[in-house]
Amino acid sequence: MQLKSQEMRKLAPELDPLRLGTGWTKEDLGKVQVMVESTYGDSHPGSGHLNVLVEEVRKGIAEEGGFGARYYCTDICDGESQGTDGINYSLASREMIANMIEIHANATPFDAGVYLSSCDKGVPGNLMGLARVNIPSVFVPGGTMNAGPEMLTLEQLGMYSAKFERGEIDEEKLDWAKCNACPSCGACSFIGTASTMQIMAEALGLALPGTALMPSTSPDLLEFAREAGRQAVRIAKMEKMCPSDIVTMDSFENAILVHAAISGSTNCLLHIPAIAHEFGIEITGDTFDRLHRNARYLLDVRPAGRWPAECFYYAGGVPAIMEEIKEHLHLDVMTVTGKTLGENLEELKRNGFYEKCEKWLQEFNKRYHVNVTKEDIIRPYDKAIGTDGSIAVLRGNLAPEGAVIKHTACPKEMFRSVLRARPFDSEEECLDAVLKHKVQKGDAVFIRYEGPKGSGMPEMFYTSEAISSDKELGKSIALITDGRFSGASTGPVIGHCSPEAVDGGPIALVEEGDLIDWDECEDTDKVCVKDEYELFRKHMRFLSEELELLYQDWDDVLVESEVLLFDQGESGFTENKKRFLSWWGNSSLPSLEIVLEQIVVYFISIYLLGAVYDGNILGKIDSAVGHVTVIFLLLLARWIKCSEKLEMADLIELVYRYSREIEHSDENLDRVEELDWFIRI
């Protein structure tokens, strides 16, 4: 086949001398030319070692008869900018990396590419870039760092810092953690965003099988880097081996099922859709939600599990995960090996891959004096840690376009709760309140104006860690934000609330003391304002203060009802409502649910046709529900007045008097349609 690089030489006569001046030989000019793109730099441990791997890649390219040219676009580190305004640059850096890869490759075309990265924005930036460039490509994951003494890993630093701020540990203990949390290069040793994205690259078929999340200090990683170089030259000479030929919707579904199995970072819900977009494929939060439901969660690795991330490779890595969920995968998808996923998995079993992994696991056991087995790290399918994936997309009147929770890292006590809102307009203000114990049990802490348009969507890591590290708060409050979280975040946290506050999202309207209903267990998960007591009081005040009064005796009914309903406060109202519903259920009266449903149908049938003239269909449906809400309240008040007794005649009387008051005034009917009568869920 005709190589793109050789066509370029014919079109640009200056190309050969310029490359000779760079150090190429005349023989190199005629070889398969491979761009070796990496995020190497002294920016952080995830990139500091990549030049060693770059040179191994180049050796592999040379062994296969090609020539590798080095290109760089260094990434930044979220951990280093955490807690400062520098974190606002984090998400934007992903786009810059993808842009530079596109520029590098298209300014001087190559025949193939090898891409090396380890961390949060570098990996998705490289995957987006290679999709745009669309030349035969292999991705090389940069691996993970080792755990420190006592299996210390970096995600625990937030906990140590919060404990120090609260006076629970001294500075010496904090300093020990700082000095030992990152003992080597590589991505942070937990299933955060960096580790998750390395795994996603392999799950998509863009990295060699078994390469994701190897310890960066392992000699196996050097050999795999060299093999990636060889493979890049091979696929440059093959037909239909560009990324667009390999990656399909089935590939993404495989990756998302792996994401569920590993309890991957919520940041994947930002990165995977962006990568898919470059391939012309639409992935949404709903795609994740659909595939996670009933999916097996298998990986017992931090932050949701017990073991450091290096154990992932020792247990067999992505291939071992895929073997457990094999029946749910598309095994016929193509990969960078030139073989299907199913063929790759069978080959790994034959070539001793799992035996090599087991050898390294035994070395880990000796190092830490433990006896960890493969099954301790990656659970068998029939002994899964969980059976409903690891994330869920929540919707409600606070997040009509969705919000994200990683329920595998959330205490089960918080799966269903009603909390009182504590809104803050910046993370700094919120973190200060948490550390100074100004946040109490039963609070729903909001951090808003931290979305993509608001401030670049920084991570709310320190606040989430301050909450989850507090034994009391971690199981009794929630953190809700239009920002995002670190892949290391744990606890009762909900992010990505959409629309964001700066875009007019409902999260901007939350007020101190609003009741927040959070139910992660329902078939349709929700997070919404649910202040029933205040809503009902608003209904009654509206009737007595805002509507035209037609009959004097009606005013007496309203005043008396308000006193009976609300004079005992919220607890009294709630208790009366509970006893009333119980009483009605045990009475000889028709089902209350059916009675109220019939009244709703009546109001809708009477007024809905009016929408022909004004188009306000929703207002008329809302008002029908509102009418029934008020009738229920009036019934409850009458029941209290009559010493907890009620007759069908009372219902008929109240419906008649209410209908007369409302329906005899066009102004009242119009006003009723303007009121937000009920809680939208």
GROMACS .gro file of C-alpha atoms in nm, residues 258-672:
model
  415
  258VAL     CA    1  -1.611  -0.265   3.215
  259HIS     CA    2  -1.658   0.077   3.378
  260ALA     CA    3  -1.948  -0.070   3.577
  261ALA     CA    4  -1.741  -0.374   3.678
  262ILE     CA    5  -1.451  -0.165   3.811
  263SER     CA    6  -1.659   0.110   3.976
  264GLY     CA    7  -1.492   0.362   3.750
  265SER     CA    8  -1.465   0.736   3.798
  266THR     CA    9  -1.771   0.955   3.742
  267ASN     CA   10  -1.547   1.176   3.526
  268CYS     CA   11  -1.585   0.909   3.259
  269LEU     CA   12  -1.927   1.057   3.198
  270LEU     CA   13  -1.743   1.365   3.071
  271HIS     CA   14  -1.464   1.189   2.881
  272ILE     CA   15  -1.628   0.890   2.714
  273PRO     CA   16  -1.901   1.101   2.544
  274ALA     CA   17  -1.630   1.345   2.425
  275ILE     CA   18  -1.422   1.061   2.278
  276ALA     CA   19  -1.730   0.905   2.120
  277HIS     CA   20  -1.817   1.241   1.964
  278GLU     CA   21  -1.484   1.237   1.777
  279PHE     CA   22  -1.590   0.904   1.627
  280GLY     CA   23  -1.932   1.038   1.530
  281ILE     CA   24  -2.101   0.828   1.800
  282GLU     CA   25  -2.344   0.966   2.059
  283ILE     CA   26  -2.295   0.854   2.419
  284THR     CA   27  -2.494   1.021   2.696
  285GLY     CA   28  -2.542   0.984   3.069
  286ASP     CA   29  -2.846   0.773   2.989
  287THR     CA   30  -2.621   0.527   2.801
  288PHE     CA   31  -2.417   0.479   3.118
  289ASP     CA   32  -2.729   0.453   3.332
  290ARG     CA   33  -2.885   0.191   3.102
  291LEU     CA   34  -2.575  -0.028   3.085
  292HIS     CA   35  -2.493   0.001   3.456
  293ARG     CA   36  -2.837  -0.120   3.564
  294ASN     CA   37  -2.809  -0.491   3.651
  295ALA     CA   38  -2.437  -0.488   3.563
  296ARG     CA   39  -2.193  -0.669   3.794
  297TYR     CA   40  -1.953  -0.467   4.009
  298LEU     CA   41  -1.648  -0.686   4.071
  299LEU     CA   42  -1.335  -0.487   4.158
  300ASP     CA   43  -1.230  -0.451   4.523
  301VAL     CA   44  -0.977  -0.172   4.464
  302ARG     CA   45  -0.962   0.175   4.616
  303PRO     CA   46  -1.127   0.421   4.656
  304ALA     CA   47  -1.445   0.210   4.672
  305GLY     CA   48  -1.255  -0.108   4.768
  306ARG     CA   49  -0.965  -0.228   4.981
  307TRP     CA   50  -0.656  -0.276   4.763
  308PRO     CA   51  -0.421  -0.038   4.577
  309ALA     CA   52  -0.449  -0.014   4.200
  310GLU     CA   53  -0.130  -0.213   4.123
  311CYS     CA   54  -0.329  -0.517   4.238
  312PHE     CA   55  -0.553  -0.475   3.936
  313TYR     CA   56  -0.278  -0.599   3.704
  314TYR     CA   57  -0.173  -0.872   3.946
  315ALA     CA   58  -0.529  -1.009   3.930
  316GLY     CA   59  -0.527  -1.015   3.550
  317GLY     CA   60  -0.629  -0.659   3.463
  318VAL     CA   61  -0.887  -0.576   3.198
  319PRO     CA   62  -0.877  -0.928   3.044
  320ALA     CA   63  -0.969  -1.086   3.379
  321ILE     CA   64  -1.259  -0.842   3.419
  322MET     CA   65  -1.376  -0.919   3.067
  323GLU     CA   66  -1.361  -1.293   3.127
  324GLU     CA   67  -1.602  -1.253   3.419
  325ILE     CA   68  -1.854  -1.045   3.221
  326LYS     CA   69  -1.786  -1.215   2.887
  327GLU     CA   70  -2.148  -1.313   2.823
  328HIS     CA   71  -2.249  -0.944   2.815
  329LEU     CA   72  -1.970  -0.823   2.583
  330HIS     CA   73  -1.952  -0.782   2.208
  331LEU     CA   74  -1.667  -1.027   2.148
  332ASP     CA   75  -1.662  -0.971   1.773
  333VAL     CA   76  -1.535  -0.611   1.790
  334MET     CA   77  -1.200  -0.542   1.622
  335THR     CA   78  -0.893  -0.430   1.821
  336VAL     CA   79  -0.547  -0.287   1.748
  337THR     CA   80  -0.404  -0.638   1.743
  338GLY     CA   81  -0.583  -0.696   1.413
  339LYS     CA   82  -0.789  -0.961   1.594
  340THR     CA   83  -1.127  -0.952   1.764
  341LEU     CA   84  -1.173  -0.909   2.136
  342GLY     CA   85  -1.277  -1.272   2.171
  343GLU     CA   86  -0.962  -1.390   1.988
  344ASN     CA   87  -0.744  -1.170   2.213
  345LEU     CA   88  -0.893  -1.319   2.529
  346GLU     CA   89  -0.832  -1.674   2.411
  347GLU     CA   90  -0.474  -1.594   2.311
  348LEU     CA   91  -0.396  -1.448   2.654
  349LYS     CA   92  -0.506  -1.771   2.820
  350ARG     CA   93  -0.271  -1.966   2.594
  351ASN     CA   94   0.040  -1.746   2.620
  352GLY     CA   95   0.086  -1.746   3.001
  353PHE     CA   96  -0.043  -1.396   3.072
  354TYR     CA   97  -0.236  -1.492   3.385
  355GLU     CA   98   0.050  -1.702   3.522
  356LYS     CA   99   0.280  -1.400   3.494
  357CYS     CA  100   0.022  -1.185   3.676
  358GLU     CA  101   0.000  -1.441   3.956
  359LYS     CA  102   0.379  -1.430   3.999
  360TRP     CA  103   0.362  -1.054   4.057
  361LEU     CA  104   0.074  -1.097   4.302
  362GLN     CA  105   0.287  -1.326   4.516
  363GLU     CA  106   0.562  -1.062   4.517
  364PHE     CA  107   0.304  -0.808   4.640
  365ASN     CA  108   0.199  -1.046   4.919
  366LYS     CA  109   0.561  -1.081   5.033
  367ARG     CA  110   0.613  -0.704   5.029
  368TYR     CA  111   0.317  -0.629   5.256
  369HIS     CA  112   0.298  -0.958   5.449
  370VAL     CA  113  -0.054  -1.034   5.330
  371ASN     CA  114  -0.220  -1.323   5.150
  372VAL     CA  115  -0.433  -1.162   4.880
  373THR     CA  116  -0.576  -1.385   4.607
  374LYS     CA  117  -0.694  -1.294   4.259
  375GLU     CA  118  -1.054  -1.350   4.374
  376ASP     CA  119  -1.004  -1.101   4.657
  377ILE     CA  120  -0.928  -0.832   4.398
  378ILE     CA  121  -1.157  -0.927   4.108
  379ARG     CA  122  -1.461  -1.109   4.238
  380PRO     CA  123  -1.613  -1.393   4.035
  381TYR     CA  124  -1.928  -1.299   3.848
  382ASP     CA  125  -2.153  -1.502   4.079
  383LYS     CA  126  -1.996  -1.344   4.390
  384ALA     CA  127  -2.013  -0.982   4.273
  385ILE     CA  128  -1.976  -0.697   4.521
  386GLY     CA  129  -2.284  -0.539   4.364
  387THR     CA  130  -2.534  -0.620   4.090
  388ASP     CA  131  -2.640  -0.272   3.976
  389GLY     CA  132  -2.322  -0.127   3.831
  390SER     CA  133  -2.146   0.154   4.009
  391ILE     CA  134  -2.307   0.481   3.897
  392ALA     CA  135  -2.657   0.610   3.845
  393VAL     CA  136  -2.799   0.913   3.671
  394LEU     CA  137  -3.041   1.099   3.898
  395ARG     CA  138  -3.318   1.328   3.778
  396GLY     CA  139  -3.562   1.554   3.954
  397ASN     CA  140  -3.659   1.916   3.982
  398LEU     CA  141  -3.300   2.003   4.085
  399ALA     CA  142  -3.144   1.823   3.790
  400PRO     CA  143  -3.398   1.787   3.509
  401GLU     CA  144  -3.116   1.705   3.266
  402GLY     CA  145  -2.947   1.466   3.506
  403ALA     CA  146  -2.689   1.440   3.783
  404VAL     CA  147  -2.440   1.164   3.864
  405ILE     CA  148  -2.375   0.958   4.175
  406LYS     CA  149  -2.119   0.682   4.227
  407HIS     CA  150  -2.333   0.468   4.454
  408THR     CA  151  -2.060   0.209   4.513
  409ALA     CA  152  -1.862   0.473   4.705
  410CYS     CA  153  -2.167   0.600   4.896
  411PRO     CA  154  -2.274   0.468   5.238
  412LYS     CA  155  -2.590   0.260   5.203
  413GLU     CA  156  -2.745   0.463   5.486
  414MET     CA  157  -2.758   0.754   5.240
  415PHE     CA  158  -2.928   0.577   4.948
  416ARG     CA  159  -3.263   0.723   5.050
  417SER     CA  160  -3.296   1.038   5.259
  418VAL     CA  161  -3.463   1.375   5.306
  419LEU     CA  162  -3.213   1.646   5.401
  420ARG     CA  163  -3.219   2.019   5.470
  421ALA     CA  164  -3.044   2.244   5.217
  422ARG     CA  165  -2.726   2.441   5.298
  423PRO     CA  166  -2.635   2.624   4.975
  424PHE     CA  167  -2.290   2.777   4.906
  425ASP     CA  168  -2.176   2.965   4.597
  426SER     CA  169  -1.813   2.851   4.609
  427GLU     CA  170  -1.619   2.546   4.724
  428GLU     CA  171  -1.395   2.753   4.951
  429GLU     CA  172  -1.691   2.882   5.151
  430CYS     CA  173  -1.840   2.534   5.177
  431LEU     CA  174  -1.515   2.363   5.279
  432ASP     CA  175  -1.462   2.618   5.555
  433ALA     CA  176  -1.811   2.550   5.691
  434VAL     CA  177  -1.756   2.172   5.689
  435LEU     CA  178  -1.417   2.189   5.862
  436LYS     CA  179  -1.546   2.429   6.128
  437HIS     CA  180  -1.846   2.205   6.203
  438LYS     CA  181  -2.095   2.461   6.078
  439VAL     CA  182  -2.254   2.180   5.875
  440GLN     CA  183  -2.469   1.943   6.078
  441LYS     CA  184  -2.624   1.598   6.048
  442GLY     CA  185  -2.916   1.599   5.806
  443ASP     CA  186  -2.778   1.881   5.587
  444ALA     CA  187  -2.764   1.872   5.209
  445VAL     CA  188  -2.461   2.082   5.122
  446PHE     CA  189  -2.477   2.256   4.783
  447ILE     CA  190  -2.180   2.396   4.591
  448ARG     CA  191  -2.300   2.579   4.282
  449TYR     CA  192  -2.165   2.799   4.002
  450GLU     CA  193  -1.887   2.542   3.958
  451GLY     CA  194  -2.008   2.393   3.627
  452PRO     CA  195  -1.827   2.411   3.289
  453LYS     CA  196  -1.950   2.765   3.215
  454GLY     CA  197  -1.937   2.877   3.576
  455SER     CA  198  -1.571   2.812   3.656
  456GLY     CA  199  -1.447   2.537   3.423
  457MET     CA  200  -1.601   2.251   3.626
  458PRO     CA  201  -1.328   2.197   3.886
  459GLU     CA  202  -1.322   1.899   4.120
  460MET     CA  203  -1.487   1.931   4.461
  461PHE     CA  204  -1.234   1.688   4.605
  462TYR     CA  205  -1.136   1.848   4.933
  463THR     CA  206  -1.493   1.909   5.040
  464SER     CA  207  -1.601   1.555   4.953
  465GLU     CA  208  -1.305   1.415   5.148
  466ALA     CA  209  -1.373   1.640   5.446
  467ILE     CA  210  -1.727   1.500   5.456
  468SER     CA  211  -1.649   1.132   5.391
  469SER     CA  212  -1.360   1.129   5.643
  470ASP     CA  213  -1.592   1.252   5.920
  471LYS     CA  214  -1.748   0.942   6.077
  472GLU     CA  215  -2.071   1.123   6.160
  473LEU     CA  216  -2.113   1.354   5.860
  474GLY     CA  217  -2.009   1.088   5.606
  475LYS     CA  218  -2.324   0.890   5.680
  476SER     CA  219  -2.567   1.169   5.746
  477ILE     CA  220  -2.520   1.452   5.492
  478ALA     CA  221  -2.490   1.486   5.115
  479LEU     CA  222  -2.287   1.706   4.882
  480ILE     CA  223  -2.464   1.821   4.565
  481THR     CA  224  -2.292   2.031   4.298
  482ASP     CA  225  -2.292   2.135   3.933
  483GLY     CA  226  -1.916   2.078   3.946
  484ARG     CA  227  -1.749   1.739   3.934
  485PHE     CA  228  -1.555   1.516   4.169
  486SER     CA  229  -1.216   1.354   4.169
  487GLY     CA  230  -1.206   0.991   4.074
  488ALA     CA  231  -1.080   0.948   4.429
  489SER     CA  232  -1.391   1.098   4.585
  490THR     CA  233  -1.605   0.884   4.812
  491GLY     CA  234  -1.912   0.941   5.019
  492PRO     CA  235  -2.264   1.073   4.958
  493VAL     CA  236  -2.182   1.306   4.668
  494ILE     CA  237  -2.387   1.403   4.362
  495GLY     CA  238  -2.218   1.595   4.078
  496HIS     CA  239  -2.275   1.719   3.724
  497CYS     CA  240  -2.616   1.873   3.818
  498SER     CA  241  -2.762   1.993   3.490
  499PRO     CA  242  -2.842   2.257   3.385
  500GLU     CA  243  -2.569   2.426   3.587
  501ALA     CA  244  -2.642   2.726   3.807
  502VAL     CA  245  -2.485   2.985   3.577
  503ASP     CA  246  -2.713   2.860   3.297
  504GLY     CA  247  -3.022   2.917   3.506
  505GLY     CA  248  -3.040   2.562   3.641
  506PRO     CA  249  -3.277   2.495   3.933
  507ILE     CA  250  -2.979   2.433   4.162
  508ALA     CA  251  -2.934   2.812   4.166
  509LEU     CA  252  -3.279   2.853   4.323
  510VAL     CA  253  -3.222   2.633   4.629
  511GLU     CA  254  -3.267   2.826   4.953
  512GLU     CA  255  -3.148   2.764   5.307
  513GLY     CA  256  -3.374   2.511   5.475
  514ASP     CA  257  -3.538   2.362   5.164
  515LEU     CA  258  -3.600   1.991   5.207
  516ILE     CA  259  -3.410   1.780   4.956
  517ASP     CA  260  -3.545   1.438   4.866
  518TRP     CA  261  -3.276   1.198   4.747
  519ASP     CA  262  -3.373   0.847   4.644
  520GLU     CA  263  -3.105   0.641   4.472
  521CYS     CA  264  -3.305   0.321   4.515
  522GLU     CA  265  -3.607   0.402   4.301
  523ASP     CA  266  -3.640   0.274   3.947
  524THR     CA  267  -3.624   0.636   3.843
  525ASP     CA  268  -3.358   0.783   4.069
  526LYS     CA  269  -3.422   1.137   4.181
  527VAL     CA  270  -3.279   1.436   4.361
  528CYS     CA  271  -3.531   1.712   4.418
  529VAL     CA  272  -3.670   1.974   4.651
  530LYS     CA  273  -3.938   1.819   4.864
  531ASP     CA  274  -4.067   2.059   5.128
  532GLU     CA  275  -4.422   1.932   5.149
  533TYR     CA  276  -4.509   2.134   5.457
  534GLU     CA  277  -4.400   2.467   5.309
  535LEU     CA  278  -4.560   2.384   4.976
  536PHE     CA  279  -4.895   2.315   5.141
  537ARG     CA  280  -4.871   2.636   5.342
  538LYS     CA  281  -4.804   2.821   5.018
  539HIS     CA  282  -5.119   2.671   4.869
  540MET     CA  283  -5.337   2.791   5.156
  541ARG     CA  284  -5.181   3.138   5.167
  542PHE     CA  285  -5.237   3.173   4.792
  543LEU     CA  286  -5.605   3.092   4.830
  544SER     CA  287  -5.661   3.337   5.115
  545GLU     CA  288  -5.435   3.624   5.006
  546GLU     CA  289  -5.407   3.618   4.625
  547LEU     CA  290  -5.748   3.517   4.491
  548GLU     CA  291  -6.056   3.732   4.458
  549LEU     CA  292  -6.292   3.660   4.750
  550LEU     CA  293  -6.647   3.593   4.621
  551TYR     CA  294  -6.820   3.459   4.930
  552GLN     CA  295  -6.748   3.577   5.287
  553ASP     CA  296  -6.809   3.239   5.444
  554TRP     CA  297  -6.530   3.097   5.228
  555ASP     CA  298  -6.279   3.324   5.401
  556ASP     CA  299  -6.392   3.178   5.733
  557VAL     CA  300  -6.329   2.826   5.604
  558LEU     CA  301  -5.977   2.915   5.491
  559VAL     CA  302  -5.878   3.092   5.814
  560GLU     CA  303  -6.008   2.805   6.025
  561SER     CA  304  -5.837   2.545   5.805
  562GLU     CA  305  -5.497   2.721   5.821
  563VAL     CA  306  -5.510   2.726   6.201
  564LEU     CA  307  -5.608   2.361   6.226
  565LEU     CA  308  -5.343   2.250   5.977
  566PHE     CA  309  -5.038   2.455   6.064
  567ASP     CA  310  -5.059   2.592   6.420
  568GLN     CA  311  -4.886   2.282   6.558
  569GLY     CA  312  -4.588   2.329   6.327
  570GLU     CA  313  -4.436   2.089   6.077
  571SER     CA  314  -4.420   1.788   6.311
  572GLY     CA  315  -4.784   1.833   6.413
  573PHE     CA  316  -4.895   1.865   6.052
  574THR     CA  317  -4.700   1.554   5.948
  575GLU     CA  318  -4.840   1.349   6.234
  576ASN     CA  319  -5.199   1.460   6.163
  577LYS     CA  320  -5.160   1.378   5.793
  578LYS     CA  321  -5.022   1.033   5.875
  579ARG     CA  322  -5.309   0.953   6.114
  580PHE     CA  323  -5.569   1.090   5.868
  581LEU     CA  324  -5.447   0.865   5.587
  582SER     CA  325  -5.448   0.566   5.822
  583TRP     CA  326  -5.800   0.651   5.944
  584TRP     CA  327  -5.936   0.687   5.591
  585GLY     CA  328  -5.781   0.357   5.484
  586ASN     CA  329  -5.961   0.179   5.768
  587SER     CA  330  -6.293   0.360   5.719
  588SER     CA  331  -6.595   0.257   5.509
  589LEU     CA  332  -6.540   0.551   5.273
  590PRO     CA  333  -6.434   0.488   4.912
  591SER     CA  334  -6.059   0.475   4.844
  592LEU     CA  335  -5.912   0.823   4.891
  593GLU     CA  336  -5.680   0.769   4.594
  594ILE     CA  337  -5.975   0.689   4.366
  595VAL     CA  338  -6.181   0.981   4.498
  596LEU     CA  339  -5.904   1.232   4.436
  597GLU     CA  340  -5.828   1.079   4.096
  598GLN     CA  341  -6.192   1.128   3.994
  599ILE     CA  342  -6.179   1.492   4.100
  600VAL     CA  343  -5.859   1.546   3.896
  601VAL     CA  344  -6.027   1.392   3.591
  602TYR     CA  345  -6.327   1.622   3.643
  603PHE     CA  346  -6.117   1.940   3.653
  604ILE     CA  347  -5.907   1.833   3.352
  605SER     CA  348  -6.217   1.748   3.148
  606ILE     CA  349  -6.376   2.084   3.232
  607TYR     CA  350  -6.081   2.313   3.165
  608LEU     CA  351  -5.835   2.139   2.932
  609LEU     CA  352  -6.022   2.237   2.615
  610GLY     CA  353  -5.960   2.600   2.706
  611ALA     CA  354  -5.599   2.543   2.594
  612VAL     CA  355  -5.729   2.564   2.237
  613TYR     CA  356  -5.752   2.940   2.290
  614ASP     CA  357  -5.447   3.016   2.503
  615GLY     CA  358  -5.215   2.715   2.447
  616ASN     CA  359  -5.151   2.676   2.822
  617ILE     CA  360  -5.196   2.299   2.848
  618LEU     CA  361  -4.942   2.254   3.127
  619GLY     CA  362  -5.096   2.532   3.335
  620LYS     CA  363  -5.438   2.368   3.318
  621ILE     CA  364  -5.303   2.027   3.414
  622ASP     CA  365  -5.102   2.183   3.697
  623SER     CA  366  -5.406   2.368   3.827
  624ALA     CA  367  -5.615   2.047   3.821
  625VAL     CA  368  -5.357   1.881   4.045
  626GLY     CA  369  -5.350   2.196   4.261
  627HIS     CA  370  -5.727   2.191   4.303
  628VAL     CA  371  -5.711   1.836   4.433
  629THR     CA  372  -5.423   1.923   4.667
  630VAL     CA  373  -5.631   2.199   4.826
  631ILE     CA  374  -5.936   1.975   4.858
  632PHE     CA  375  -5.718   1.719   5.035
  633LEU     CA  376  -5.597   1.988   5.278
  634LEU     CA  377  -5.950   2.109   5.342
  635LEU     CA  378  -6.060   1.751   5.409
  636LEU     CA  379  -5.772   1.704   5.654
  637ALA     CA  380  -5.867   2.026   5.835
  638ARG     CA  381  -6.235   1.921   5.853
  639TRP     CA  382  -6.131   1.581   5.992
  640ILE     CA  383  -5.927   1.749   6.268
  641LYS     CA  384  -6.217   1.987   6.343
  642CYS     CA  385  -6.467   1.696   6.369
  643SER     CA  386  -6.255   1.507   6.625
  644GLU     CA  387  -6.105   1.278   6.362
  645LYS     CA  388  -6.433   1.189   6.197
  646LEU     CA  389  -6.557   1.254   5.843
  647GLU     CA  390  -6.857   1.178   5.630
  648MET     CA  391  -6.900   1.162   5.254
  649ALA     CA  392  -7.123   1.468   5.289
  650ASP     CA  393  -6.823   1.667   5.414
  651LEU     CA  394  -6.631   1.585   5.097
  652ILE     CA  395  -6.924   1.685   4.876
  653GLU     CA  396  -6.975   2.012   5.064
  654LEU     CA  397  -6.609   2.112   5.048
  655VAL     CA  398  -6.574   2.030   4.677
  656TYR     CA  399  -6.888   2.232   4.602
  657ARG     CA  400  -6.780   2.536   4.803
  658TYR     CA  401  -6.427   2.530   4.662
  659SER     CA  402  -6.552   2.490   4.304
  660ARG     CA  403  -6.799   2.776   4.349
  661GLU     CA  404  -6.530   3.010   4.481
  662ILE     CA  405  -6.282   2.936   4.202
  663GLU     CA  406  -6.505   2.878   3.900
  664HIS     CA  407  -6.724   3.182   3.940
  665SER     CA  408  -6.430   3.414   3.868
  666ASP     CA  409  -6.233   3.420   3.543
  667GLU     CA  410  -5.959   3.610   3.728
  668ASN     CA  411  -5.930   3.333   3.988
  669LEU     CA  412  -5.912   3.066   3.719
  670ASP     CA  413  -5.631   3.255   3.542
  671ARG     CA  414  -5.436   3.305   3.866
  672VAL     CA  415  -5.463   2.939   3.960
   0.00000   0.00000   0.00000
